[in-house]
């Protein structure tokens, strides 16, 4: 299988702090991969580099055999990468369905002023977009909640809405930043199945940051471990679980519960 | 129930301090010059004793329940204590004249406060305050349906009396001058008429509530038929349209002028609403675009030697150019502020607005922009032999422009661009991560907002016939900002209501002009503290469960 | 390598860069022409500069209020110019009274100190009241909301004081002692200017000492670093915020008296607007949240404003350049916010992209 995303020797520093250090990563198309590591290991920073929110200092990021490092965020999204956030960032004063409609933005092509005289093209596009948004809403199990303001949705629903919004741009690669943070075991199980379902159903490549090791080990085909911004291990969940350096990285910090230790 | 004296006194004191405040800044005295009912009740009374009434009412309300007599006592005490600060002022004035410093604490004020009787009149002042406080307390104690009826009646009488200008003008236009004299003495309601009006409104409200109370199930249970609701909307729409169309005939020339002002600020408000309400960019220099529109119109069509148009431009040719110039400057001034965060943006745009005004005023640009003398002799618009030279005809022009702006606003709001703006307002970073080009989106907001403002400016220039730099000061921006905030950010009906409340009504009370900005200021604070979403908040557009209907362009949201 | 550089540059940056270049070229041409035509003597330049420094020290005092509040609440107290006005406007009456009873002329130093204390007391009370009524309930609201409240407060204060004291200008009485001139470096300078300048500097030093050395000052710095941690350390946040407003108010009140002393046109209810914006400019110029920065920013702005019209605009052949004085201050604000929003001396609070 071809690689959909390749990061080569990516380095990102903030002042004197090296947040991501000479990091190299290959993500195979249609796979589910995870990036794990202790807090502050540079996982989210790496996501921010991929999505163009941060400019990388060195190295290159190749998506679909095209360099995307240091491109503007909106350009990267248009190329087919979308993401969710560690601490949910919905458009909280917009309704759920509007959130999804915003997510569809890269696919809408009509000229903005056509809305004024409602050209046929505009009407058709809006109708299709709305239809698609309703479909996505059903897909994430939020049918009937579309007109609720995003901030009024329950926590789990917000997480799923954020994923629906990310899916709306029809991404080829989906970056999930701690999709199960703050969830109870039931919800976590549901989310895990949902992520798997996403890949199987929609054929989207998924890269996630996750602290819950059951999720990581359960669904990932490839796990990458970051510590202090550098990659310390990579491989299948099995290999990672027995890798001494990984255990040291976690246990060495006094996280007595070992690999199960999450952020919570 | 025990009476909590501390709470009672606290409300009394709050009422007292506000009474003192309004007295000392001169509002009470100025308001006292305007009779409301006969010559007995004037606006000064309304302001001063309204506070006592409120003190009594709020003090009683703070006690939740209790016997009517207790309410009365609480109200009385609150009212009496509310009189103390002002009474102290009167006594102090007797010994130390302070008009040299506090210009409003003069003999006229003291005469008003003491019922023209000097220090002994204070007794009467206390009595009146106590009485009003007591009434306030009682008012809180009576059963709800009576309270609603009386309250609505009192409010109705007060509104008719305060805005008597509006009522008398309409009466004059419909039934002739004589009809006014039946109800009014100069600007005040005749006492009998006031009483009849009070009873009529109270009776009406009382009956209506009764009827509703007797048939609650029927009203509540009947699910609103969608068709019927739509029909209702259409009827409402037609009525509003008809009223707007015939308004100048009913209202006459002076009120048409007021309506023109309202329309002008609706235009400004709609434009600013796109920038602030939709896109979340607080622009305090918005007046600049209004000025660009006005100056472009002025310089292209004026008959003085400042004319840049070579005599080929009339109003209709200059109008699109004025809008275009404003749009252009909207983009140009938008450019440098793209990356500024919210509060910095506000101050930089404020700076831009002031720079433009100072430049227009300067001798440097005088050969082009006329300096302090402004641009004179701007011709009035003319089409097919109709000359727009009266307030009535200009009203139609500004109405048409406002309707176009509202239409465009609604259509854009409900489109992809509208969603882009709102997403950017909510979270700029995430909006960018949704593939939105925030640079372009911001510039579009600035440009369209500037366009509406320029349109307003061009019409304004043609209406006045001459423009001066000082017409384009910060206050225009603040006015527009206040009205969209009071109406509700992002809400189009809010803009209209805000313009009527903050521009139309003050025009009817011109004699109190000097306190207009004070009231704006207080209103902004109170709104932000208690109701930041405005009086007519923007509603969430229902999309999910209304398959098939994308947008329904109507004034009704 | 070239491609990589190009991909980092957006057309907005290009536009801003061109804008920057044009601004620089225009300023240089103006300077060049002014100096080559030798329009003014060094005497005249010195006069302008000393007046600018005195005016600048007043801006600096007001700017400190913006910076202190911004440092702690990350909010622009738009009404701060009005706080300055309340002190200056109220105190003019006391000054007139002192003049009438002869106190002002017989012991001017003591009288001026009393005036400053009075003005500071008025401004402080208004600032504290404002914080309590208008800002405190909104501390956790979205950023635009307190800003709008502040705009409202600004108008409410202006027109309240117009109602109280009337709409005409009131001039501070002349003080005979301050009428003289003083010879500094060979130039005759009106005595009032160095006096205002030195007094303002003294106050600023006192403030610096207060913030650096006293317990309350240290608590202020702690709160501006991290509110949550400061609270855990047992600092009463509300009290510190109130003290910050009070301190800013007191400095603005003092500035009001200084302004009254050296500007003959007097005070009135709208006098706070322009100095308010300019002081804000000064605060931004020096890096908002940065106390020494605000001081330097104020002095610098005073100089730019005093010299700019003659130095640059007249060189460009613009007539009546002094009319554009206020526009210069705004232009400085706009330019600094666009090109170096962290100010010359840097923001003390490095805020992440927001």
mmCIF file with all atom_site columns, C-alpha atoms in Angstrom, chain B residues 281-357:
data_model
loop_
_atom_site.group_PDB
_atom_site.id
_atom_site.type_symbol
_atom_site.label_atom_id
_atom_site.label_alt_id
_atom_site.label_comp_id
_atom_site.label_asym_id
_atom_site.label_entity_id
_atom_site.label_seq_id
_atom_site.pdbx_PDB_ins_code
_atom_site.Cartn_x
_atom_site.Cartn_y
_atom_site.Cartn_z
_atom_site.occupancy
_atom_site.B_iso_or_equiv
_atom_site.pdbx_formal_charge
_atom_site.auth_seq_id
_atom_site.auth_comp_id
_atom_site.auth_asym_id
_atom_site.auth_atom_id
_atom_site.pdbx_PDB_model_num
ATOM 1  C CA . UNK B 1 281 ? -14.828 42.368 13.804  1.00 0.00 ? 281 UNK B CA 1
ATOM 2  C CA . UNK B 1 282 ? -15.412 45.334 16.094  1.00 0.00 ? 282 UNK B CA 1
ATOM 3  C CA . UNK B 1 283 ? -15.066 48.339 13.802  1.00 0.00 ? 283 UNK B CA 1
ATOM 4  C CA . UNK B 1 284 ? -15.189 51.745 15.484  1.00 0.00 ? 284 UNK B CA 1
ATOM 5  C CA . UNK B 1 285 ? -14.148 53.689 12.393  1.00 0.00 ? 285 UNK B CA 1
ATOM 6  C CA . UNK B 1 286 ? -17.160 52.707 10.417  1.00 0.00 ? 286 UNK B CA 1
ATOM 7  C CA . UNK B 1 287 ? -18.117 56.340 9.837   1.00 0.00 ? 287 UNK B CA 1
ATOM 8  C CA . UNK B 1 288 ? -15.170 56.625 7.444   1.00 0.00 ? 288 UNK B CA 1
ATOM 9  C CA . UNK B 1 289 ? -17.017 54.668 4.765   1.00 0.00 ? 289 UNK B CA 1
ATOM 10 C CA . UNK B 1 290 ? -20.095 56.768 5.286   1.00 0.00 ? 290 UNK B CA 1
ATOM 11 C CA . UNK B 1 291 ? -17.859 59.770 4.686   1.00 0.00 ? 291 UNK B CA 1
ATOM 12 C CA . UNK B 1 292 ? -16.356 58.231 1.554   1.00 0.00 ? 292 UNK B CA 1
ATOM 13 C CA . UNK B 1 293 ? -19.819 57.676 0.142   1.00 0.00 ? 293 UNK B CA 1
ATOM 14 C CA . UNK B 1 294 ? -20.961 61.184 1.004   1.00 0.00 ? 294 UNK B CA 1
ATOM 15 C CA . UNK B 1 295 ? -17.813 62.885 -0.278  1.00 0.00 ? 295 UNK B CA 1
ATOM 16 C CA . UNK B 1 296 ? -17.793 60.900 -3.506  1.00 0.00 ? 296 UNK B CA 1
ATOM 17 C CA . UNK B 1 297 ? -21.388 61.885 -4.144  1.00 0.00 ? 297 UNK B CA 1
ATOM 18 C CA . UNK B 1 298 ? -20.651 65.469 -3.177  1.00 0.00 ? 298 UNK B CA 1
ATOM 19 C CA . UNK B 1 299 ? -17.510 65.881 -5.226  1.00 0.00 ? 299 UNK B CA 1
ATOM 20 C CA . UNK B 1 300 ? -18.963 64.233 -8.314  1.00 0.00 ? 300 UNK B CA 1
ATOM 21 C CA . UNK B 1 301 ? -22.190 66.186 -8.449  1.00 0.00 ? 301 UNK B CA 1
ATOM 22 C CA . UNK B 1 302 ? -21.624 69.513 -6.695  1.00 0.00 ? 302 UNK B CA 1
ATOM 23 C CA . UNK B 1 303 ? -22.135 72.641 -8.756  1.00 0.00 ? 303 UNK B CA 1
ATOM 24 C CA . UNK B 1 304 ? -19.260 74.432 -7.021  1.00 0.00 ? 304 UNK B CA 1
ATOM 25 C CA . UNK B 1 305 ? -15.735 74.445 -8.393  1.00 0.00 ? 305 UNK B CA 1
ATOM 26 C CA . UNK B 1 306 ? -14.807 71.449 -6.248  1.00 0.00 ? 306 UNK B CA 1
ATOM 27 C CA . UNK B 1 307 ? -16.598 69.293 -8.805  1.00 0.00 ? 307 UNK B CA 1
ATOM 28 C CA . UNK B 1 308 ? -14.497 66.386 -10.006 1.00 0.00 ? 308 UNK B CA 1
ATOM 29 C CA . UNK B 1 309 ? -17.102 64.875 -12.277 1.00 0.00 ? 309 UNK B CA 1
ATOM 30 C CA . UNK B 1 310 ? -16.805 67.313 -15.141 1.00 0.00 ? 310 UNK B CA 1
ATOM 31 C CA . UNK B 1 311 ? -20.524 67.906 -15.002 1.00 0.00 ? 311 UNK B CA 1
ATOM 32 C CA . UNK B 1 312 ? -21.459 64.533 -16.432 1.00 0.00 ? 312 UNK B CA 1
ATOM 33 C CA . UNK B 1 313 ? -22.619 62.995 -13.177 1.00 0.00 ? 313 UNK B CA 1
ATOM 34 C CA . UNK B 1 314 ? -26.079 63.187 -11.755 1.00 0.00 ? 314 UNK B CA 1
ATOM 35 C CA . UNK B 1 315 ? -27.163 61.456 -8.548  1.00 0.00 ? 315 UNK B CA 1
ATOM 36 C CA . UNK B 1 316 ? -27.938 58.152 -10.212 1.00 0.00 ? 316 UNK B CA 1
ATOM 37 C CA . UNK B 1 317 ? -24.630 57.919 -12.001 1.00 0.00 ? 317 UNK B CA 1
ATOM 38 C CA . UNK B 1 318 ? -22.685 58.977 -8.949  1.00 0.00 ? 318 UNK B CA 1
ATOM 39 C CA . UNK B 1 319 ? -24.470 56.560 -6.609  1.00 0.00 ? 319 UNK B CA 1
ATOM 40 C CA . UNK B 1 320 ? -22.824 53.350 -7.832  1.00 0.00 ? 320 UNK B CA 1
ATOM 41 C CA . UNK B 1 321 ? -19.458 55.102 -7.932  1.00 0.00 ? 321 UNK B CA 1
ATOM 42 C CA . UNK B 1 322 ? -19.892 56.286 -4.361  1.00 0.00 ? 322 UNK B CA 1
ATOM 43 C CA . UNK B 1 323 ? -20.654 52.727 -3.292  1.00 0.00 ? 323 UNK B CA 1
ATOM 44 C CA . UNK B 1 324 ? -17.686 51.408 -5.242  1.00 0.00 ? 324 UNK B CA 1
ATOM 45 C CA . UNK B 1 325 ? -15.311 53.937 -3.723  1.00 0.00 ? 325 UNK B CA 1
ATOM 46 C CA . UNK B 1 326 ? -16.491 52.965 -0.252  1.00 0.00 ? 326 UNK B CA 1
ATOM 47 C CA . UNK B 1 327 ? -16.062 49.290 -1.027  1.00 0.00 ? 327 UNK B CA 1
ATOM 48 C CA . UNK B 1 328 ? -12.586 49.974 -2.330  1.00 0.00 ? 328 UNK B CA 1
ATOM 49 C CA . UNK B 1 329 ? -11.621 51.795 0.833   1.00 0.00 ? 329 UNK B CA 1
ATOM 50 C CA . UNK B 1 330 ? -13.261 49.061 2.858   1.00 0.00 ? 330 UNK B CA 1
ATOM 51 C CA . UNK B 1 331 ? -10.799 46.614 1.347   1.00 0.00 ? 331 UNK B CA 1
ATOM 52 C CA . UNK B 1 332 ? -7.877  49.024 1.484   1.00 0.00 ? 332 UNK B CA 1
ATOM 53 C CA . UNK B 1 333 ? -8.350  49.877 5.153   1.00 0.00 ? 333 UNK B CA 1
ATOM 54 C CA . UNK B 1 334 ? -9.247  46.275 5.869   1.00 0.00 ? 334 UNK B CA 1
ATOM 55 C CA . UNK B 1 335 ? -5.903  45.040 4.630   1.00 0.00 ? 335 UNK B CA 1
ATOM 56 C CA . UNK B 1 336 ? -3.614  46.336 7.337   1.00 0.00 ? 336 UNK B CA 1
ATOM 57 C CA . UNK B 1 337 ? -5.892  45.278 10.186  1.00 0.00 ? 337 UNK B CA 1
ATOM 58 C CA . UNK B 1 338 ? -6.399  41.698 9.048   1.00 0.00 ? 338 UNK B CA 1
ATOM 59 C CA . UNK B 1 339 ? -4.191  40.110 11.634  1.00 0.00 ? 339 UNK B CA 1
ATOM 60 C CA . UNK B 1 340 ? -5.101  42.292 14.613  1.00 0.00 ? 340 UNK B CA 1
ATOM 61 C CA . UNK B 1 341 ? -6.916  40.784 17.565  1.00 0.00 ? 341 UNK B CA 1
ATOM 62 C CA . UNK B 1 342 ? -10.327 42.053 18.602  1.00 0.00 ? 342 UNK B CA 1
ATOM 63 C CA . UNK B 1 343 ? -9.659  44.975 20.896  1.00 0.00 ? 343 UNK B CA 1
ATOM 64 C CA . UNK B 1 344 ? -6.692  46.272 18.914  1.00 0.00 ? 344 UNK B CA 1
ATOM 65 C CA . UNK B 1 345 ? -8.820  46.148 15.806  1.00 0.00 ? 345 UNK B CA 1
ATOM 66 C CA . UNK B 1 346 ? -11.398 48.365 17.502  1.00 0.00 ? 346 UNK B CA 1
ATOM 67 C CA . UNK B 1 347 ? -8.878  51.030 18.372  1.00 0.00 ? 347 UNK B CA 1
ATOM 68 C CA . UNK B 1 348 ? -7.056  50.978 15.036  1.00 0.00 ? 348 UNK B CA 1
ATOM 69 C CA . UNK B 1 349 ? -10.298 51.349 13.116  1.00 0.00 ? 349 UNK B CA 1
ATOM 70 C CA . UNK B 1 350 ? -11.219 54.181 15.455  1.00 0.00 ? 350 UNK B CA 1
ATOM 71 C CA . UNK B 1 351 ? -7.890  55.745 14.540  1.00 0.00 ? 351 UNK B CA 1
ATOM 72 C CA . UNK B 1 352 ? -8.625  55.346 10.834  1.00 0.00 ? 352 UNK B CA 1
ATOM 73 C CA . UNK B 1 353 ? -11.977 57.040 11.235  1.00 0.00 ? 353 UNK B CA 1
ATOM 74 C CA . UNK B 1 354 ? -10.404 59.992 13.026  1.00 0.00 ? 354 UNK B CA 1
ATOM 75 C CA . UNK B 1 355 ? -7.564  60.273 10.519  1.00 0.00 ? 355 UNK B CA 1
ATOM 76 C CA . UNK B 1 356 ? -10.066 60.486 7.671   1.00 0.00 ? 356 UNK B CA 1
ATOM 77 C CA . UNK B 1 357 ? -12.040 63.170 9.489   1.00 0.00 ? 357 UNK B CA 1
#
